């Protein structure tokens, strides 16, 4: 393995290790045992889902207990605004403008983090342990200030770690942070399942059924994520002669799932954000809505399905710009056989992408909700959804592709250096 690639992998692992260390640094002034008991008793609702995405940092009330979700929520807001306001979309396409765009996202992340941190702090005020001990051991006003500052620092550190992994490591940093958080909970999930079997709360046949569902889900994810539609491209003879010593791609690859894991992550962030705020309220109506958004309910999973459909179309329209592709093809002397260059090419690509996006959106929605329905039907007493499996498998596949691309690039550089 090339030294540069080895260094990138080691840098990625080092930053992920730092992320896991931060998950064990609690906010000052809290009784960690009380909070852990509270999350153990709410493992099958919105808090359990939130705890899973934070890598079990929430049950320790770590400084990164809010996870990377505030940053993702800010990114969703900015993407929606960029799709609405042309000037903001233009700012995103420019090199200098992209830096300003990312800076706005960071400022929005700060605001969202402070709001969520205050909401969590106020919600902990009425939390007591089994023996009557309080979750907060210092003055309430002081704790809110300390918690807001601590969680803001933790979220900013997570955001910085994600950016460093993207720039200096292998893979997408934000996706890998979520990946590491989910994977870190696998050993405890396995031990918890074994305990349920030993105590008779779960049938061994149900465990086999869950295992088969997970394997089937992984197989479907790999099959669809590797699938793509290749649209053939022809080039004029003049372009081919000019580039006879260079490789010209003779097709446009369009993935079945154009939007990747972004729609499930966005959907989870949208649905978990109000739950985080509402848990601080003692109002009966707010609590009713909070219970209504329980991840272990059909309503939550139906909303998840709808949000995934929306974000799949929305994000695919951003990442796959048919107008820009058609203009680049026309500029390079390329064309799709049987389709006129220009607007006709953009219209043709848009039709193909729309059909694939529909299939990809249905696939994402079913993968994220159907495993939960099957597990619910089996009577399993804990939350299990396909979203976590989808994120883990998709991020692993994407990271493997990037490593392979890096290896091939190093081989080409070596061959060119020796004159081959």
C-alpha positions as CSV (number, residue, x, y, z in Angstrom):
1,X,0.0,0.0,0.0
2,X,1.3,3.5,-0.9
3,X,2.6,5.6,2.0
4,X,0.4,8.5,1.1
5,X,-2.7,6.3,1.3
6,X,-1.5,4.7,4.5
7,X,-1.1,8.2,6.1
8,X,-4.6,9.2,5.0
9,X,-6.1,6.1,6.5
10,X,-4.2,6.6,9.8
11,X,-5.2,10.3,9.9
12,X,-8.9,9.2,9.4
13,X,-8.6,6.6,12.2
14,X,-6.9,9.1,14.5
15,X,-9.7,11.6,14.1
16,X,-12.4,9.0,14.6
17,X,-10.6,7.8,17.8
18,X,-10.6,11.4,19.0
19,X,-14.3,11.6,18.3
20,X,-14.9,8.5,20.4
21,X,-12.8,9.9,23.2
22,X,-14.9,13.1,23.2
23,X,-18.0,10.9,23.6
24,X,-16.8,10.0,27.1
25,X,-16.3,13.6,28.3
26,X,-19.4,14.6,30.2
27,X,-20.8,18.1,30.7
28,X,-19.8,19.3,34.2
29,X,-22.4,19.3,36.9
30,X,-24.5,16.3,35.9
31,X,-25.2,12.9,37.5
32,X,-24.3,10.6,34.6
33,X,-25.9,7.5,36.3
34,X,-29.3,9.2,36.4
35,X,-29.1,10.2,32.7
36,X,-28.0,6.7,31.7
37,X,-30.9,5.1,33.5
38,X,-33.2,7.6,31.8
39,X,-32.0,6.7,28.3
40,X,-32.1,2.9,29.1
41,X,-35.8,3.3,29.9
42,X,-36.4,5.3,26.7
43,X,-34.4,3.2,24.3
44,X,-37.3,2.5,21.9
45,X,-38.4,6.1,21.3
46,X,-37.0,9.3,19.9
47,X,-34.4,9.5,22.6
48,X,-33.1,6.0,21.7
49,X,-32.8,6.9,18.0
50,X,-31.0,10.2,19.0
51,X,-28.7,8.3,21.3
52,X,-27.8,5.8,18.5
53,X,-26.8,8.6,16.1
54,X,-24.7,10.3,18.7
55,X,-22.8,7.1,19.4
56,X,-24.2,6.7,22.9
57,X,-22.8,10.1,23.8
58,X,-26.3,11.3,24.7
59,X,-26.7,8.8,27.6
60,X,-23.5,10.1,29.1
61,X,-24.5,13.8,28.4
62,X,-21.1,14.2,26.7
63,X,-20.0,17.5,25.3
64,X,-20.8,16.0,21.9
65,X,-24.1,14.6,23.0
66,X,-25.9,16.7,20.3
67,X,-23.8,14.9,17.7
68,X,-23.3,16.3,14.2
69,X,-27.1,16.8,13.8
70,X,-27.0,20.6,14.3
71,X,-24.6,20.9,11.4
72,X,-26.8,18.6,9.3
73,X,-29.9,20.6,10.2
74,X,-28.1,23.9,9.2
75,X,-27.0,22.3,5.9
76,X,-30.6,21.3,5.2
77,X,-31.8,24.9,5.8
78,X,-29.0,26.3,3.5
79,X,-29.8,23.8,0.7
80,X,-33.4,24.7,0.8
81,X,-32.6,28.4,0.7
82,X,-30.1,27.9,-2.1
83,X,-32.8,26.1,-4.1
84,X,-35.2,29.0,-3.4
85,X,-32.9,32.1,-3.9
86,X,-30.7,32.1,-7.1
87,X,-28.1,34.5,-5.7
88,X,-27.4,32.0,-2.9
89,X,-27.1,29.1,-5.4
90,X,-24.7,31.2,-7.5
91,X,-22.7,31.9,-4.4
92,X,-22.4,28.2,-3.8
93,X,-20.9,27.5,-7.2
94,X,-18.1,30.0,-6.9
95,X,-14.8,29.1,-5.2
96,X,-14.7,32.2,-3.0
97,X,-18.5,32.1,-2.6
98,X,-18.4,28.5,-1.4
99,X,-16.2,29.6,1.6
100,X,-18.8,32.2,2.5
101,X,-21.6,29.6,2.0
102,X,-19.9,27.2,4.4
103,X,-19.3,30.0,6.9
104,X,-23.0,30.8,7.0
105,X,-23.7,27.1,7.7
106,X,-21.2,27.2,10.6
107,X,-22.9,30.3,12.1
108,X,-26.3,28.6,11.7
109,X,-24.9,25.5,13.4
110,X,-23.9,27.6,16.4
111,X,-27.4,29.0,16.8
112,X,-29.1,25.6,16.4
113,X,-26.6,24.0,18.9
114,X,-27.2,26.7,21.5
115,X,-31.0,26.4,21.2
116,X,-30.9,22.6,21.5
117,X,-28.4,22.7,24.4
118,X,-30.6,25.1,26.3
119,X,-33.6,22.9,25.6
120,X,-31.8,19.8,26.8
121,X,-30.6,21.6,30.0
122,X,-34.0,22.8,30.9
123,X,-35.5,19.4,30.3
124,X,-33.0,17.8,32.7
125,X,-34.2,20.1,35.5
126,X,-37.2,17.8,36.3
127,X,-35.3,14.5,35.8
128,X,-34.8,12.4,38.9
129,X,-33.3,9.0,39.4
130,X,-34.9,5.9,40.9
131,X,-33.8,6.9,44.4
132,X,-34.8,10.5,44.0
133,X,-31.4,11.9,43.2
134,X,-31.4,14.8,40.7
135,X,-29.7,14.8,37.3
136,X,-28.3,18.3,37.8
137,X,-26.0,18.7,40.8
138,X,-25.3,22.5,40.6
139,X,-27.3,25.7,40.3
140,X,-29.7,25.5,37.3
141,X,-28.7,28.9,35.7
142,X,-25.0,28.1,36.0
143,X,-25.6,24.6,34.5
144,X,-27.5,26.0,31.5
145,X,-24.6,28.4,30.8
146,X,-22.0,25.6,31.2
147,X,-24.0,23.0,29.2
148,X,-24.5,25.5,26.3
149,X,-20.8,26.4,26.2
150,X,-19.7,22.7,26.5
151,X,-22.1,21.3,23.9
152,X,-21.3,24.2,21.5
153,X,-17.6,23.5,21.9
154,X,-18.2,19.8,21.3
155,X,-20.3,20.3,18.2
156,X,-17.7,22.7,16.8
157,X,-15.0,20.1,17.4
158,X,-17.1,17.5,15.7
159,X,-17.6,19.8,12.7
160,X,-13.9,20.5,12.6
161,X,-13.0,16.8,12.8
162,X,-15.4,16.1,9.9
163,X,-13.8,18.7,7.7
164,X,-10.3,17.5,8.5
165,X,-11.2,13.9,7.6
166,X,-12.7,15.1,4.3
167,X,-9.6,17.2,3.4
168,X,-6.8,15.1,4.8
169,X,-8.2,11.6,5.2
170,X,-10.3,9.1,3.3
171,X,-14.0,9.5,2.7
172,X,-16.6,12.1,3.7
173,X,-15.9,13.2,7.3
174,X,-19.5,13.9,8.4
175,X,-20.7,10.5,7.1
176,X,-17.8,8.7,8.8
177,X,-18.6,10.4,12.1
178,X,-22.2,9.1,11.9
179,X,-20.9,5.7,10.7
180,X,-18.5,5.5,13.7
181,X,-21.3,6.5,16.1
182,X,-23.6,3.8,14.9
183,X,-20.9,1.1,14.7
184,X,-19.8,1.9,18.2
185,X,-23.2,0.7,19.5
186,X,-23.1,-2.7,17.8
187,X,-21.2,-4.6,20.6
188,X,-23.6,-3.3,23.3
189,X,-26.6,-4.2,21.0
190,X,-25.3,-7.7,20.6
191,X,-24.7,-8.2,24.3
192,X,-28.2,-6.7,25.0
193,X,-29.8,-9.1,22.6
194,X,-28.0,-12.0,24.3
195,X,-29.3,-10.9,27.7
196,X,-32.8,-10.7,26.3
197,X,-32.5,-14.2,25.1
198,X,-31.1,-15.5,28.4
199,X,-33.8,-13.8,30.4
200,X,-36.5,-15.2,28.1
201,X,-37.7,-11.8,26.9
202,X,-36.9,-12.7,23.3
203,X,-37.2,-15.9,21.5
204,X,-34.1,-17.3,19.9
205,X,-36.0,-17.8,16.6
206,X,-36.7,-14.0,16.7
207,X,-32.9,-13.4,16.9
208,X,-32.4,-15.6,13.8
209,X,-35.1,-13.7,12.1
210,X,-33.5,-10.4,12.8
211,X,-30.2,-11.7,11.6
212,X,-31.7,-12.8,8.3
213,X,-33.5,-9.4,7.9
214,X,-30.1,-7.6,8.5
215,X,-28.4,-9.8,5.9
216,X,-31.1,-9.4,3.4
217,X,-31.1,-5.6,3.9
218,X,-27.3,-5.5,3.5
219,X,-27.6,-7.5,0.3
220,X,-30.2,-5.3,-1.2
221,X,-28.3,-2.1,-0.3
222,X,-25.1,-3.4,-1.9
223,X,-27.0,-4.5,-5.0
224,X,-28.8,-1.1,-5.5
225,X,-25.8,1.1,-4.5
226,X,-23.6,-0.6,-7.1
227,X,-26.2,-0.3,-9.8
228,X,-26.1,2.5,-12.4
229,X,-27.5,3.4,-15.8
230,X,-24.8,4.1,-18.4
231,X,-25.9,6.5,-21.2
232,X,-23.6,6.1,-24.2
233,X,-21.7,9.2,-25.5
234,X,-20.2,9.7,-29.0
235,X,-17.6,12.2,-29.9
236,X,-16.9,13.9,-33.2
237,X,-13.9,12.5,-35.2
238,X,-12.0,15.7,-34.7
239,X,-12.2,15.5,-30.9
240,X,-11.2,11.8,-31.0
241,X,-8.1,12.5,-33.1
242,X,-7.1,15.4,-30.8
243,X,-7.4,13.2,-27.8
244,X,-6.2,9.9,-29.2
245,X,-3.5,9.6,-26.5
246,X,-6.1,10.3,-23.7
247,X,-9.0,8.3,-22.4
248,X,-12.3,9.8,-23.2
249,X,-15.3,8.5,-21.2
250,X,-17.8,7.2,-23.7
251,X,-20.8,7.0,-21.3
252,X,-22.5,9.0,-18.5
253,X,-23.0,6.9,-15.4
254,X,-26.2,7.6,-13.5
255,X,-26.6,5.8,-10.2
256,X,-29.9,4.2,-9.3
257,X,-29.7,6.0,-5.9
258,X,-28.4,9.5,-6.9
259,X,-28.8,11.0,-3.5
260,X,-26.9,8.4,-1.4
261,X,-27.5,8.3,2.3
262,X,-28.4,12.0,2.5
263,X,-32.2,11.7,2.5
264,X,-32.4,9.3,5.5
265,X,-29.9,11.4,7.4
266,X,-31.9,14.6,6.6
267,X,-35.2,12.9,7.5
268,X,-33.9,11.7,10.8
269,X,-32.4,15.2,11.6
270,X,-35.7,16.9,10.8
271,X,-37.8,14.5,12.9
272,X,-35.4,14.4,15.8
273,X,-34.9,18.2,16.0
274,X,-38.5,19.0,17.4
275,X,-38.3,16.0,19.7
276,X,-35.1,17.4,21.3
277,X,-36.8,20.8,21.9
278,X,-40.2,19.4,23.0
279,X,-38.7,17.1,25.7
280,X,-38.0,20.2,27.8
281,X,-41.7,21.1,27.9
282,X,-44.2,20.0,30.6
283,X,-47.2,21.1,28.6
284,X,-49.6,18.1,28.0
285,X,-50.2,19.0,24.3
286,X,-46.5,19.3,23.6
287,X,-45.9,16.0,25.4
288,X,-48.6,14.4,23.3
289,X,-46.9,15.5,20.1
290,X,-43.6,14.3,21.5
291,X,-45.1,10.8,22.1
292,X,-46.7,11.0,18.7
293,X,-43.2,11.2,17.1
294,X,-42.0,8.1,18.8
295,X,-39.7,6.2,16.4
296,X,-41.3,3.0,17.6
297,X,-44.6,4.1,16.0
298,X,-46.1,3.7,12.6
299,X,-46.7,7.5,12.3
300,X,-42.9,8.2,12.8
301,X,-41.9,5.7,10.1
302,X,-44.6,6.9,7.7
303,X,-43.3,10.5,8.1
304,X,-39.8,9.2,7.6
305,X,-40.8,7.5,4.4
306,X,-42.4,10.8,3.1
307,X,-39.4,12.9,4.1
308,X,-37.0,10.5,2.4
309,X,-39.0,10.7,-0.8
310,X,-38.9,14.5,-0.7
311,X,-35.2,14.8,0.1
312,X,-34.3,12.1,-2.5
313,X,-35.8,14.2,-5.3
314,X,-34.6,17.5,-3.8
315,X,-30.9,16.3,-3.4
316,X,-30.8,14.5,-6.7
317,X,-31.9,17.7,-8.5
318,X,-29.0,19.5,-6.8
319,X,-26.2,16.9,-7.4
320,X,-27.2,15.9,-10.9
321,X,-27.6,19.2,-13.0
322,X,-28.7,18.0,-16.4
323,X,-28.3,21.5,-17.9
324,X,-24.6,21.8,-16.9
325,X,-23.9,18.3,-18.2
326,X,-25.5,18.9,-21.6
327,X,-23.6,22.2,-22.0
328,X,-20.3,20.5,-21.1
329,X,-21.0,17.8,-23.6
330,X,-21.8,20.3,-26.3
331,X,-18.6,22.2,-25.5
332,X,-16.5,19.1,-25.7
333,X,-18.0,17.9,-29.0
334,X,-19.9,15.0,-27.4
335,X,-23.5,13.9,-27.9
336,X,-25.9,11.1,-27.1
337,X,-26.7,9.1,-30.2
338,X,-30.2,9.9,-31.4
339,X,-30.5,13.0,-29.2
340,X,-29.8,16.6,-30.4
341,X,-27.2,18.5,-28.3
342,X,-28.3,21.3,-26.0
343,X,-31.8,21.4,-24.5
344,X,-32.9,18.1,-26.0
345,X,-29.9,16.4,-24.3
346,X,-30.8,18.1,-20.9
347,X,-34.4,17.0,-21.3
348,X,-33.4,13.4,-22.1
349,X,-31.0,13.2,-19.1
350,X,-33.7,14.7,-16.9
351,X,-36.2,12.0,-17.9
352,X,-33.7,9.2,-17.2
353,X,-32.6,10.8,-13.9
354,X,-36.3,11.3,-12.8
355,X,-37.1,7.6,-13.4
356,X,-34.0,6.4,-11.6
357,X,-34.7,8.9,-8.7
358,X,-38.2,7.5,-8.3
359,X,-36.9,4.0,-8.0
360,X,-34.1,5.2,-5.7
361,X,-36.4,7.1,-3.5
362,X,-38.8,4.2,-3.1
363,X,-35.8,1.9,-2.3
364,X,-34.5,4.4,0.3
365,X,-37.9,4.7,1.9
366,X,-38.5,1.0,2.1
367,X,-35.0,0.2,3.3
368,X,-35.4,2.8,6.1
369,X,-38.8,1.7,7.3
370,X,-39.6,-1.9,6.2
371,X,-37.1,-3.7,8.5
372,X,-38.7,-1.9,11.4
373,X,-42.1,-3.1,10.4
374,X,-40.9,-6.7,10.1
375,X,-39.1,-6.5,13.5
376,X,-42.2,-4.9,15.0
377,X,-44.3,-7.7,13.6
378,X,-42.0,-10.2,15.3
379,X,-42.6,-8.5,18.7
380,X,-39.0,-7.5,19.3
381,X,-38.9,-5.2,22.4
382,X,-36.3,-2.6,21.0
383,X,-36.1,-0.2,18.2
384,X,-34.5,-1.4,15.0
385,X,-34.6,0.5,11.7
386,X,-33.0,0.1,8.3
387,X,-31.6,3.6,8.4
388,X,-28.6,2.7,10.5
389,X,-27.8,-0.3,8.3
390,X,-28.2,1.8,5.2
391,X,-25.8,4.4,6.5
392,X,-23.2,1.9,7.7
393,X,-23.2,-0.1,4.4
394,X,-23.3,2.9,2.1
395,X,-20.5,4.8,3.9
396,X,-18.4,1.6,3.9
397,X,-18.9,1.2,0.2
398,X,-18.1,4.8,-0.5
399,X,-15.0,4.7,1.6
400,X,-13.9,1.5,-0.2
401,X,-14.4,3.2,-3.6
402,X,-12.3,6.1,-2.5
403,X,-9.5,3.8,-1.3
404,X,-9.6,1.9,-4.6
405,X,-9.5,5.2,-6.5
406,X,-6.5,6.3,-4.5
407,X,-4.7,3.0,-5.2
408,X,-5.4,3.2,-8.9
409,X,-4.2,6.8,-9.1
410,X,-1.0,5.9,-7.3
411,X,-0.4,3.1,-9.9
412,X,-0.9,5.5,-12.8
413,X,1.5,8.0,-11.2
414,X,4.1,5.2,-10.8
415,X,3.7,4.0,-14.4
416,X,4.0,7.6,-15.8
417,X,7.1,8.2,-13.7
418,X,8.9,5.2,-15.2
419,X,7.8,6.1,-18.7
420,X,5.2,3.4,-19.3
